[in-house]
Every structure is written in structure tokens, then in C-alpha cells.
Amino acid sequence: AAATLQMAALAALLHTGASCALKPPLIAPTREPTRASIAIASALASKPPFEREAFNEAVMSTYGRFDLAVSHGKGCKLCDTEGNEYLDFAAGISTCTLGHADERLAAAVSEQMLRVHHVSNLYYIPQQGELARKLLATNCLDRAFFCNSGAEANEAAIKLARKHAHDKRGVEFPVIITALSSFHGRTLATITATGQPKYQEGFGPMMPGFEYVAYNDVAALEEAARKLTRRLPLGVGRKKQLAAIMLEPLQGEGGIRPGERAFFEAARRICDETGALLIVDEVQTGVCRTGCFWGYQQLGIEVDVLTSAKALGGGVPIGAMMAKAHCDVFTPGTHATTYGGNPLACAAGLAVLAAIDERALLDNVKARGEQLSSGLRTLQAAMPSVISDVRGWGLIVGIEMAEESFSAAALCSALLAKGMLTVPAGTRVLRLVPPLVVSEEEVASALGLLEAAIRELASPAT
């Protein structure tokens, strides 16, 4: 009777509308519920409906939020607190690798929680070592450092590059070249690395030691590197020298712009000639999103440092910075983290890697990515005055709207009204990043919703 009461209370808490076809899963208790747990479940079930005003009073306004409060989901579908169902082609911004409420991911995290969820990195964590070995088997790198987010992974890469320049090359003033229109995170160092002034406004002064070049511009990259390698006259200040080139294989927030092989080959050559490190930020592109396990593998090069997060935990917070042995200059005390690589986060990472292998998700990304891009190119051909470009790799695809048409935000809102979740990538590009488990039928449905929304917004122009 006690178990029945607890489950009924939880069901009332989760199930919020009859119009949503998704029924929230009910997980059988692993042990006899206590009187306290029953009381808590009952109290939660009796909570009033979600109130936006109360939320806005308590939470800082760091996001321009859509008028949508999520209740639960399954696979590529989400339901809101009012019972409406949505096809999710945002995936928490390229994060929910396995979609929502994946049973094996949930089981892995739940089982680890019942065993041990956190210990300090002062001790060996077996799950961390296993995840490191499996990740390193997918790329050209040798050692891993775990943290909690993409920004932290990029911070670790920046620190590694500076320390490598100081310790190995005797550089007094290390400089990292990044690209205009890039995005590397929200910390002070990573917004400085980000080549978009809108993210830096109001937070100055920025950190020294960063310079920017146009993405995919080989001549600009070579010129910037040349300036950082020329000799200064004696007594003329500290000499700036190139410590690293830090690039996204495909720019996400910059408009879903794939890197060009010639640009990355030039970056690799410059780093080889100067002793600088080539860093790739794979926070948004990594873990099979592009149709390769890592985005840099689309470009025919090897890298010295790679950062990852988002998809690595399937939505459970985890980040990683991986490096070749020759540039692993961290020693005890030079960099650290409290939560990074704890048993809980690593259990999630291991579950994601297992699912990628067992479900052949890389093959699915290639097939569904081709289906999506092909369908969008057909739509572009039918409405060239509205859609100016379709670009991307695998299941990270951007639709660029023509200057004379409408904004990406307008299309995003129109799709939301039709029951599809997307996210802009700049003012004119709509980003499509569904879970990697997306089906052929779901891609077809998304294409239909996109066509309907675009035609409505474009009318009477088309």
C-alpha cells in the first residue's frame, strides 16, 4: 500500500496533461518506501501549476526564455507542463545524445548513485580511468583531464597552452590565436578567447594574450602567426610569442560554419614550425555529432589538445580536456577540480559511449544527417529567395535565411508554435541539432514542419 501511494503521488507530479502522448515513466522503488519518502512524494504531487512570475522573481535573467516549461520527455519528444508535445531538434543545444529518459543512461546513473556518487580526485576513481581510456581510443590524444563543462575544459586547454609555452619553450608572453565569430565559453578567459564582442561587452578589461583572425582565412592566419614570431629589438618590452591556435572544427554559435581543410592544414603547419599547440574546441561538435567521432577528423589533421563536454554525458554535466603526451605539462597542484570526473558523471559518460557502439549511432548520424540536409536543400531550391544556404556536417545543420526574408528567431518561434524545438545560431541561421537517436520518421516530420513554418512566414513572398 505504501509503495502504491508513493507511485501514485509521483505519477500525479509528473503527468500534467492528457494531450501529450508521452506518459512519464514510473520507476519501481528499490526498497520499501519510508513514511518520510511517502510524505515528500505526496507534497510534491500537490504542488500548484508552474508559475512563470514566481520563477522570474527567483532566477536571474541570464536567458531570453521561450514561453515553455518542460515537464518530461522520451527519445526525441518533450512535453510541457500544459500537456503539449514537441519534437526536439535542439537537444539541450547539442547535448542530449541519447534523447530524453533513456533507460540505460538512467539506470547507469541511478545504480552509480546507489553505490558511490562522489569522491575527491585525491583518490583513484576507476570509472574515470575507464572513461579516459575509451575516449582516447577514439582520437589521436594520450591523456585526459575531466571537469564539469565546456567552458572549464577550454579554461584547462588555455592554461595548458600557456604553461607549455612557459615551461617548454621559455615564452615570456604567450599568445593564443582564435577565430572571429568563435565561441569558447562564458568565463572571463573563454569570453576573451571568443571572437565576438557582444559576449565581452560589459566585462572588461579582457584578459591579455589573445588575438583573432577571420575563420577559414589562411592568409590572415599566416600573417598573425608571422607577427608573433618576428624578433623585437633588445629592450623593447616582453616579446609576444605564439602559444597556441584554438579553433572550432565547425563554428556553432558563429552560424554553423564548417572549417575548411586548407585552413586547418595551415594551422597544423604553423604549430609544427613554431612549437605552438593546435587546440580544437569540440564542445558542440564532438561525440559523433558531425558524422565522425570528432569534428577534426573531417579535416585530415592531427591535433595537440581537444576539449569536449555537452554530448559526452548525454545531459549529465561533464567536460574533458585531452592532450598529447608531449604537451601534458600539468603536475599535482597546477590544475584541479572538485567535481570533475567523479563516479556519477563518468558513469553517464560510459553509458553514452556504450550506446554509441551498441546502437551504431555513428551510422545513424550519417544516414539521418544526409536525409536532413538533402531535404533542406530541396526546400532551398524551391524557395531560393527565402533560404540562402544549407550547411553543416552530420546532425549539426544550419539553415541561413536570406537577408530580405525573416530572422532565425522568427522561424524558431513559428516552429515552437507548431510543436518543434530548434535554436538560432546568430541572427539569420537556424540550428538543427537533434538527439543522435533521431529516427527517419522524425526527420521527415521535422522537414514537414520546417516547410510549413517557412512557407507561412514567407507568404505572400512565395
Short mmCIF file of C-alpha atoms in Angstrom, two decimals:
data_model
loop_
_atom_site.label_atom_id
_atom_site.label_comp_id
_atom_site.label_asym_id
_atom_site.label_seq_id
_atom_site.Cartn_x
_atom_site.Cartn_y
_atom_site.Cartn_z
CA ALA A 1 0.00 0.00 0.00
CA ALA A 2 2.83 2.36 0.85
CA ALA A 3 4.56 1.71 -2.47
CA THR A 4 1.27 2.24 -4.33
CA LEU A 5 0.73 5.57 -2.60
CA GLN A 6 4.24 6.73 -3.41
CA MET A 7 3.96 5.80 -7.07
CA ALA A 8 0.55 7.43 -7.36
CA ALA A 9 1.94 10.64 -5.90
CA LEU A 10 4.87 10.64 -8.29
CA ALA A 11 2.58 9.95 -11.22
CA ALA A 12 0.43 12.93 -10.26
CA LEU A 13 3.54 15.07 -10.01
CA LEU A 14 4.84 14.12 -13.44
CA HIS A 15 1.74 13.65 -15.58
CA THR A 16 0.41 17.11 -16.34
CA GLY A 17 -1.76 16.88 -19.43
CA ALA A 18 -3.85 14.40 -21.39
CA SER A 19 -2.96 15.91 -24.78
CA CYS A 20 0.66 14.76 -24.51
CA ALA A 21 1.03 11.19 -25.76
CA LEU A 22 4.15 10.61 -23.68
CA LYS A 23 3.49 9.04 -20.31
CA PRO A 24 6.20 9.76 -17.74
CA PRO A 25 7.97 6.56 -16.68
CA LEU A 26 7.27 5.24 -13.23
CA ILE A 27 10.31 3.67 -11.61
CA ALA A 28 9.59 0.97 -9.08
CA PRO A 29 11.18 1.69 -5.70
CA THR A 30 14.28 -0.37 -4.98
CA ARG A 31 13.35 -0.71 -1.31
CA GLU A 32 10.27 -0.31 0.89
CA PRO A 33 9.43 3.42 0.96
CA THR A 34 9.65 5.17 4.30
CA ARG A 35 6.95 7.33 5.82
CA ALA A 36 9.13 10.37 5.06
CA SER A 37 9.54 9.47 1.39
CA ILE A 38 5.79 9.00 1.02
CA ALA A 39 5.16 12.37 2.64
CA ILE A 40 7.67 14.06 0.33
CA ALA A 41 6.18 12.46 -2.80
CA SER A 42 2.67 13.44 -1.71
CA ALA A 43 3.74 17.02 -1.05
CA LEU A 44 5.42 17.27 -4.44
CA ALA A 45 2.34 15.89 -6.17
CA SER A 46 0.13 18.53 -4.57
CA LYS A 47 2.27 21.45 -5.78
CA PRO A 48 0.42 24.15 -7.74
CA PRO A 49 0.91 24.52 -11.52
CA PHE A 50 4.13 26.08 -12.75
CA GLU A 51 4.15 29.87 -12.28
CA ARG A 52 6.37 31.90 -14.58
CA GLU A 53 6.19 35.02 -12.41
CA ALA A 54 7.47 33.14 -9.38
CA PHE A 55 10.30 31.68 -11.46
CA ASN A 56 11.32 35.09 -12.80
CA GLU A 57 11.34 36.58 -9.32
CA ALA A 58 13.77 33.94 -8.05
CA VAL A 59 16.05 33.25 -11.04
CA MET A 60 18.43 35.71 -12.71
CA SER A 61 17.51 36.79 -16.23
CA THR A 62 20.57 35.40 -17.98
CA TYR A 63 18.43 33.84 -20.73
CA GLY A 64 15.73 35.22 -23.02
CA ARG A 65 13.47 32.23 -22.40
CA PHE A 66 10.74 30.92 -24.69
CA ASP A 67 7.32 30.64 -23.06
CA LEU A 68 7.71 26.91 -22.45
CA ALA A 69 8.17 24.97 -19.21
CA VAL A 70 9.28 21.36 -19.76
CA SER A 71 7.72 18.55 -17.74
CA HIS A 72 9.12 15.31 -19.18
CA GLY A 73 10.21 13.59 -22.36
CA LYS A 74 11.13 10.39 -24.13
CA GLY A 75 13.54 9.94 -27.01
CA CYS A 76 13.22 12.95 -29.33
CA LYS A 77 9.95 14.15 -27.79
CA LEU A 78 9.35 16.58 -24.92
CA CYS A 79 6.16 17.58 -23.12
CA ASP A 80 5.49 20.88 -21.37
CA THR A 81 3.68 21.47 -18.11
CA GLU A 82 0.47 22.17 -20.03
CA GLY A 83 0.50 18.81 -21.78
CA ASN A 84 1.74 19.87 -25.22
CA GLU A 85 4.17 17.62 -27.11
CA TYR A 86 7.22 18.82 -29.05
CA LEU A 87 9.68 17.26 -31.49
CA ASP A 88 13.07 18.19 -30.03
CA PHE A 89 15.63 19.30 -32.63
CA ALA A 90 17.59 21.35 -30.07
CA ALA A 91 18.66 18.51 -27.74
CA GLY A 92 19.61 20.91 -24.97
CA ILE A 93 21.83 22.64 -27.56
CA SER A 94 23.64 19.60 -28.95
CA THR A 95 23.76 17.86 -25.57
CA CYS A 96 21.13 15.10 -25.20
CA THR A 97 22.98 12.49 -27.24
CA LEU A 98 20.54 9.68 -26.43
CA GLY A 99 17.44 11.87 -26.27
CA HIS A 100 15.34 12.08 -23.13
CA ALA A 101 14.65 9.48 -20.43
CA ASP A 102 16.99 6.95 -21.98
CA GLU A 103 16.56 3.85 -19.86
CA ARG A 104 20.17 2.66 -19.93
CA LEU A 105 21.58 6.09 -19.15
CA ALA A 106 19.08 6.49 -16.31
CA ALA A 107 19.94 3.03 -14.99
CA ALA A 108 23.69 3.67 -15.13
CA VAL A 109 23.38 6.95 -13.22
CA SER A 110 20.88 5.51 -10.71
CA GLU A 111 23.00 2.45 -9.99
CA GLN A 112 26.11 4.56 -9.55
CA MET A 113 24.23 6.89 -7.20
CA LEU A 114 23.34 3.93 -5.00
CA ARG A 115 26.99 2.80 -4.94
CA VAL A 116 29.06 5.99 -4.61
CA HIS A 117 28.39 9.21 -6.48
CA HIS A 118 31.30 11.45 -5.49
CA VAL A 119 34.77 11.22 -4.03
CA SER A 120 37.70 13.60 -4.31
CA ASN A 121 40.32 13.32 -7.03
CA LEU A 122 42.74 12.81 -4.14
CA TYR A 123 41.83 9.15 -4.66
CA TYR A 124 41.77 6.88 -7.69
CA ILE A 125 38.36 6.76 -9.39
CA PRO A 126 38.14 3.57 -11.51
CA GLN A 127 35.27 4.86 -13.66
CA GLN A 128 37.35 7.93 -14.55
CA GLY A 129 40.25 5.81 -15.76
CA GLU A 130 37.94 3.60 -17.83
CA LEU A 131 36.24 6.60 -19.46
CA ALA A 132 39.61 8.19 -20.22
CA ARG A 133 40.90 5.06 -21.93
CA LYS A 134 37.77 4.67 -24.04
CA LEU A 135 37.75 8.31 -25.10
CA LEU A 136 41.43 8.33 -26.00
CA ALA A 137 40.86 5.25 -28.18
CA THR A 138 38.66 7.42 -30.44
CA ASN A 139 41.26 10.11 -31.22
CA CYS A 140 44.97 10.91 -31.54
CA LEU A 141 45.49 12.03 -27.94
CA ASP A 142 47.17 10.43 -24.93
CA ARG A 143 45.87 11.78 -21.62
CA ALA A 144 42.64 13.25 -20.27
CA PHE A 145 41.59 15.75 -17.62
CA PHE A 146 37.93 15.77 -16.55
CA CYS A 147 35.88 18.75 -15.44
CA ASN A 148 32.22 19.81 -15.47
CA SER A 149 31.54 21.88 -18.60
CA GLY A 150 32.80 23.08 -21.94
CA ALA A 151 34.00 26.40 -20.55
CA GLU A 152 36.03 24.59 -17.89
CA ALA A 153 37.51 22.27 -20.50
CA ASN A 154 38.55 25.28 -22.58
CA GLU A 155 39.95 27.02 -19.49
CA ALA A 156 42.07 23.92 -18.88
CA ALA A 157 43.27 23.99 -22.50
CA ILE A 158 44.19 27.69 -22.24
CA LYS A 159 46.13 27.09 -19.03
CA LEU A 160 47.87 24.07 -20.56
CA ALA A 161 48.90 26.06 -23.64
CA ARG A 162 50.30 28.92 -21.55
CA LYS A 163 52.17 26.62 -19.18
CA HIS A 164 53.55 24.61 -22.11
CA ALA A 165 54.81 27.83 -23.71
CA HIS A 166 56.43 28.97 -20.46
CA ASP A 167 57.92 25.65 -19.35
CA LYS A 168 58.89 24.00 -22.63
CA ARG A 169 59.73 26.98 -24.85
CA GLY A 170 60.66 29.79 -22.45
CA VAL A 171 57.97 32.12 -23.80
CA GLU A 172 57.54 35.26 -21.68
CA PHE A 173 54.24 36.50 -23.12
CA PRO A 174 52.22 33.61 -24.65
CA VAL A 175 49.51 34.48 -27.17
CA ILE A 176 46.67 32.26 -28.37
CA ILE A 177 45.14 32.91 -31.79
CA THR A 178 41.41 32.25 -32.07
CA ALA A 179 38.87 32.97 -34.80
CA LEU A 180 36.39 35.78 -35.26
CA SER A 181 32.77 34.59 -34.77
CA SER A 182 34.02 31.80 -32.49
CA PHE A 183 32.52 30.77 -29.17
CA HIS A 184 34.52 29.15 -26.37
CA GLY A 185 32.53 29.72 -23.18
CA ARG A 186 31.31 32.26 -20.61
CA THR A 187 34.20 32.53 -18.14
CA LEU A 188 36.44 35.58 -18.34
CA ALA A 189 39.21 33.70 -20.16
CA THR A 190 36.84 31.95 -22.56
CA ILE A 191 34.83 35.06 -23.48
CA THR A 192 38.17 36.69 -24.21
CA ALA A 193 39.02 33.73 -26.43
CA THR A 194 35.61 34.11 -28.07
CA GLY A 195 35.91 36.30 -31.15
CA GLN A 196 32.54 38.03 -30.72
CA PRO A 197 32.47 41.45 -28.96
CA LYS A 198 28.79 41.03 -27.97
CA TYR A 199 29.79 38.39 -25.41
CA GLN A 200 32.57 40.60 -24.00
CA GLU A 201 30.63 43.84 -23.61
CA GLY A 202 30.41 45.00 -20.01
CA PHE A 203 33.02 42.58 -18.68
CA GLY A 204 36.24 44.41 -19.49
CA PRO A 205 39.11 44.58 -19.23
CA MET A 206 39.56 41.36 -21.14
CA MET A 207 42.43 39.02 -20.40
CA PRO A 208 45.63 39.72 -22.33
CA GLY A 209 47.16 37.13 -24.61
CA PHE A 210 44.54 36.59 -27.33
CA GLU A 211 44.46 37.66 -30.97
CA TYR A 212 41.84 36.97 -33.63
CA VAL A 213 41.72 36.10 -37.32
CA ALA A 214 38.90 35.52 -39.76
CA TYR A 215 37.75 31.89 -39.78
CA ASN A 216 38.90 29.89 -42.82
CA ASP A 217 41.21 32.75 -43.93
CA VAL A 218 44.62 31.13 -44.46
CA ALA A 219 46.40 34.40 -45.32
CA ALA A 220 45.13 36.13 -42.18
CA LEU A 221 46.22 33.20 -40.01
CA GLU A 222 49.69 33.11 -41.56
CA GLU A 223 50.11 36.88 -41.12
CA ALA A 224 49.04 36.79 -37.48
CA ALA A 225 51.47 33.95 -36.78
CA ARG A 226 54.28 35.76 -38.64
CA LYS A 227 53.87 38.85 -36.44
CA LEU A 228 54.17 36.70 -33.33
CA THR A 229 57.42 35.08 -34.47
CA ARG A 230 59.42 38.13 -35.57
CA ARG A 231 62.27 39.36 -33.37
CA LEU A 232 61.97 42.52 -31.26
CA PRO A 233 64.92 44.88 -30.69
CA LEU A 234 66.68 44.47 -27.36
CA GLY A 235 64.97 46.34 -24.52
CA VAL A 236 61.61 46.69 -26.29
CA GLY A 237 59.30 45.07 -23.73
CA ARG A 238 58.41 41.45 -23.41
CA LYS A 239 58.18 39.53 -26.63
CA LYS A 240 54.79 38.14 -27.55
CA GLN A 241 55.04 34.65 -28.99
CA LEU A 242 52.52 32.19 -30.33
CA ALA A 243 51.49 29.63 -27.69
CA ALA A 244 48.53 28.02 -29.47
CA ILE A 245 45.93 28.24 -32.18
CA MET A 246 42.48 27.46 -30.79
CA LEU A 247 39.68 26.69 -33.27
CA GLU A 248 36.29 25.03 -33.56
CA PRO A 249 36.23 22.42 -36.36
CA LEU A 250 32.81 23.86 -37.18
CA GLN A 251 31.67 27.16 -35.72
CA GLY A 252 28.40 26.60 -33.87
CA GLU A 253 27.36 29.94 -32.35
CA GLY A 254 29.08 31.60 -35.29
CA GLY A 255 26.46 30.30 -37.72
CA ILE A 256 27.15 26.58 -38.32
CA ARG A 257 30.21 27.23 -40.47
CA PRO A 258 32.33 24.14 -41.22
CA GLY A 259 36.08 24.53 -41.17
CA GLU A 260 37.98 24.24 -44.44
CA ARG A 261 40.74 21.70 -44.79
CA ALA A 262 43.27 24.22 -46.14
CA PHE A 263 42.75 26.48 -43.10
CA PHE A 264 43.29 23.68 -40.61
CA GLU A 265 46.26 22.32 -42.55
CA ALA A 266 47.81 25.79 -42.34
CA ALA A 267 47.16 25.90 -38.60
CA ARG A 268 48.81 22.50 -38.19
CA ARG A 269 51.83 23.57 -40.23
CA ILE A 270 52.26 26.82 -38.25
CA CYS A 271 52.12 24.94 -34.96
CA ASP A 272 54.68 22.40 -36.18
CA GLU A 273 57.02 25.19 -37.27
CA THR A 274 56.73 27.26 -34.08
CA GLY A 275 56.22 24.65 -31.37
CA ALA A 276 52.78 26.07 -30.59
CA LEU A 277 49.82 23.80 -29.81
CA LEU A 278 46.82 23.22 -32.05
CA ILE A 279 43.71 23.15 -29.86
CA VAL A 280 40.29 22.11 -31.17
CA ASP A 281 37.17 23.07 -29.25
CA GLU A 282 34.81 20.12 -29.78
CA VAL A 283 32.31 21.09 -27.08
CA GLN A 284 29.48 21.29 -29.61
CA THR A 285 30.82 19.09 -32.41
CA GLY A 286 32.31 16.16 -30.52
CA VAL A 287 31.00 12.67 -29.72
CA CYS A 288 29.68 11.74 -33.19
CA ARG A 289 27.60 14.87 -33.86
CA THR A 290 29.34 15.60 -37.19
CA GLY A 291 29.32 12.08 -38.65
CA CYS A 292 32.83 11.42 -37.33
CA PHE A 293 33.51 10.77 -33.67
CA TRP A 294 35.31 14.11 -33.54
CA GLY A 295 34.86 17.07 -35.86
CA TYR A 296 38.59 17.50 -36.50
CA GLN A 297 38.53 14.07 -38.17
CA GLN A 298 36.60 15.70 -41.03
CA LEU A 299 39.67 17.81 -41.77
CA GLY A 300 42.51 15.33 -42.24
CA ILE A 301 44.78 16.64 -39.47
CA GLU A 302 46.03 15.66 -36.02
CA VAL A 303 45.65 17.98 -33.04
CA ASP A 304 47.57 18.50 -29.82
CA VAL A 305 44.67 19.33 -27.50
CA LEU A 306 40.93 18.64 -27.70
CA THR A 307 38.09 19.82 -25.48
CA SER A 308 34.71 18.12 -25.06
CA ALA A 309 31.53 18.43 -22.97
CA LYS A 310 27.81 18.63 -23.88
CA ALA A 311 27.15 15.26 -25.62
CA LEU A 312 29.79 13.44 -23.58
CA GLY A 313 27.42 12.92 -20.65
CA GLY A 314 24.20 12.89 -22.62
CA GLY A 315 22.95 15.78 -20.46
CA VAL A 316 24.72 14.86 -17.23
CA PRO A 317 27.33 17.61 -16.62
CA ILE A 318 30.83 16.52 -17.62
CA GLY A 319 33.70 18.04 -19.56
CA ALA A 320 37.07 16.78 -20.71
CA MET A 321 40.34 18.20 -21.98
CA MET A 322 42.59 15.72 -23.76
CA ALA A 323 46.18 16.28 -24.86
CA LYS A 324 49.14 14.54 -26.43
CA ALA A 325 51.80 13.37 -24.01
CA HIS A 326 54.40 15.87 -25.27
CA CYS A 327 52.30 18.83 -24.06
CA ASP A 328 50.97 17.34 -20.83
CA VAL A 329 52.72 19.80 -18.52
CA PHE A 330 50.24 19.71 -15.65
CA THR A 331 51.64 18.43 -12.36
CA PRO A 332 49.95 17.98 -8.96
CA GLY A 333 48.62 21.35 -7.81
CA THR A 334 48.89 23.17 -11.15
CA HIS A 335 45.29 22.43 -12.13
CA ALA A 336 42.43 20.69 -10.34
CA THR A 337 38.68 20.31 -9.93
CA THR A 338 36.33 19.24 -7.15
CA TYR A 339 33.61 17.50 -9.17
CA GLY A 340 35.38 16.71 -12.44
CA GLY A 341 35.49 13.04 -13.33
CA ASN A 342 33.53 11.88 -10.30
CA PRO A 343 31.93 8.41 -10.38
CA LEU A 344 28.46 9.74 -11.20
CA ALA A 345 29.49 11.83 -14.20
CA CYS A 346 31.80 9.12 -15.52
CA ALA A 347 29.04 6.51 -15.26
CA ALA A 348 26.99 8.72 -17.56
CA GLY A 349 29.90 9.13 -19.98
CA LEU A 350 30.49 5.39 -20.09
CA ALA A 351 26.78 4.76 -20.75
CA VAL A 352 26.83 7.22 -23.65
CA LEU A 353 29.91 5.60 -25.22
CA ALA A 354 28.36 2.14 -24.80
CA ALA A 355 25.16 3.27 -26.52
CA ILE A 356 27.08 4.82 -29.41
CA ASP A 357 28.78 1.49 -30.05
CA GLU A 358 25.91 -0.88 -29.34
CA ARG A 359 23.27 1.09 -31.27
CA ALA A 360 25.58 2.04 -34.17
CA LEU A 361 24.73 5.70 -33.63
CA LEU A 362 27.52 6.95 -35.86
CA ASP A 363 25.82 5.20 -38.79
CA ASN A 364 22.51 6.75 -37.77
CA VAL A 365 24.08 10.22 -37.66
CA LYS A 366 25.39 9.80 -41.20
CA ALA A 367 22.09 8.48 -42.58
CA ARG A 368 19.80 10.92 -40.80
CA GLY A 369 22.19 13.81 -41.43
CA GLU A 370 22.11 13.11 -45.16
CA GLN A 371 18.31 12.81 -45.07
CA LEU A 372 18.00 16.13 -43.23
CA SER A 373 20.47 18.05 -45.41
CA SER A 374 19.04 16.63 -48.63
CA GLY A 375 15.51 17.59 -47.61
CA LEU A 376 16.62 21.09 -46.68
CA ARG A 377 18.48 21.55 -49.98
CA THR A 378 15.28 20.55 -51.81
CA LEU A 379 13.40 23.16 -49.79
CA GLN A 380 16.09 25.74 -50.56
CA ALA A 381 15.80 25.02 -54.29
CA ALA A 382 12.05 25.62 -54.05
CA MET A 383 12.47 28.91 -52.11
CA PRO A 384 15.84 30.43 -53.04
CA SER A 385 14.70 33.95 -52.13
CA VAL A 386 14.00 32.80 -48.56
CA ILE A 387 16.74 30.24 -47.81
CA SER A 388 20.21 31.41 -48.84
CA ASP A 389 22.24 28.43 -47.62
CA VAL A 390 22.11 24.98 -46.00
CA ARG A 391 25.34 23.82 -44.39
CA GLY A 392 26.81 21.61 -41.70
CA TRP A 393 28.05 18.09 -41.03
CA GLY A 394 26.04 15.10 -39.87
CA LEU A 395 23.39 16.17 -37.36
CA ILE A 396 24.58 19.74 -36.85
CA VAL A 397 22.93 21.61 -39.69
CA GLY A 398 22.26 25.31 -40.24
CA ILE A 399 19.62 26.97 -42.42
CA GLU A 400 20.61 30.51 -43.33
CA MET A 401 17.71 32.82 -44.12
CA ALA A 402 18.15 35.38 -46.89
CA GLU A 403 18.71 38.98 -45.80
CA GLU A 404 15.41 40.09 -47.31
CA SER A 405 13.39 37.34 -45.62
CA PHE A 406 12.91 36.83 -41.85
CA SER A 407 15.14 36.15 -38.84
CA ALA A 408 16.15 32.81 -37.36
CA ALA A 409 14.37 33.81 -34.15
CA ALA A 410 11.12 34.31 -36.06
CA LEU A 411 11.41 30.86 -37.61
CA CYS A 412 12.31 29.35 -34.24
CA SER A 413 9.14 30.85 -32.72
CA ALA A 414 6.99 29.69 -35.62
CA LEU A 415 8.28 26.14 -35.22
CA LEU A 416 7.67 26.27 -31.47
CA ALA A 417 4.02 27.08 -32.18
CA LYS A 418 3.87 24.03 -34.46
CA GLY A 419 5.41 21.72 -31.85
CA MET A 420 9.10 21.65 -32.84
CA LEU A 421 12.05 22.89 -30.79
CA THR A 422 15.05 24.48 -32.51
CA VAL A 423 17.66 27.08 -31.58
CA PRO A 424 19.15 30.02 -33.54
CA ALA A 425 22.88 30.29 -34.29
CA GLY A 426 23.14 34.01 -34.87
CA THR A 427 20.52 36.33 -36.30
CA ARG A 428 19.92 34.61 -39.63
CA VAL A 429 20.80 30.93 -39.07
CA LEU A 430 18.51 28.29 -37.58
CA ARG A 431 20.41 25.42 -35.97
CA LEU A 432 19.15 21.83 -36.12
CA VAL A 433 20.85 19.50 -33.61
CA PRO A 434 18.50 16.62 -32.74
CA PRO A 435 19.45 13.74 -30.45
CA LEU A 436 21.68 11.22 -32.23
CA VAL A 437 18.93 8.60 -31.83
CA VAL A 438 16.56 10.55 -34.12
CA SER A 439 14.61 8.28 -36.50
CA GLU A 440 13.91 8.50 -40.22
CA GLU A 441 10.25 9.24 -39.45
CA GLU A 442 11.17 12.04 -37.04
CA VAL A 443 13.48 13.69 -39.58
CA ALA A 444 10.69 13.50 -42.17
CA SER A 445 8.29 15.07 -39.68
CA ALA A 446 10.78 17.84 -38.93
CA LEU A 447 11.20 18.61 -42.63
CA GLY A 448 7.43 18.87 -42.99
CA LEU A 449 7.13 21.24 -40.05
CA LEU A 450 10.02 23.35 -41.34
CA GLU A 451 8.47 23.67 -44.78
CA ALA A 452 5.08 24.64 -43.33
CA ALA A 453 6.60 27.24 -40.99
CA ILE A 454 8.86 28.75 -43.66
CA ARG A 455 6.05 28.99 -46.20
CA GLU A 456 3.77 30.69 -43.68
CA LEU A 457 6.41 33.23 -42.72
CA ALA A 458 7.38 33.85 -46.35
CA SER A 459 3.80 34.38 -47.57
CA PRO A 460 2.89 36.18 -49.75
CA ALA A 461 6.52 36.44 -50.93
CA THR A 462 6.40 32.86 -52.22
#
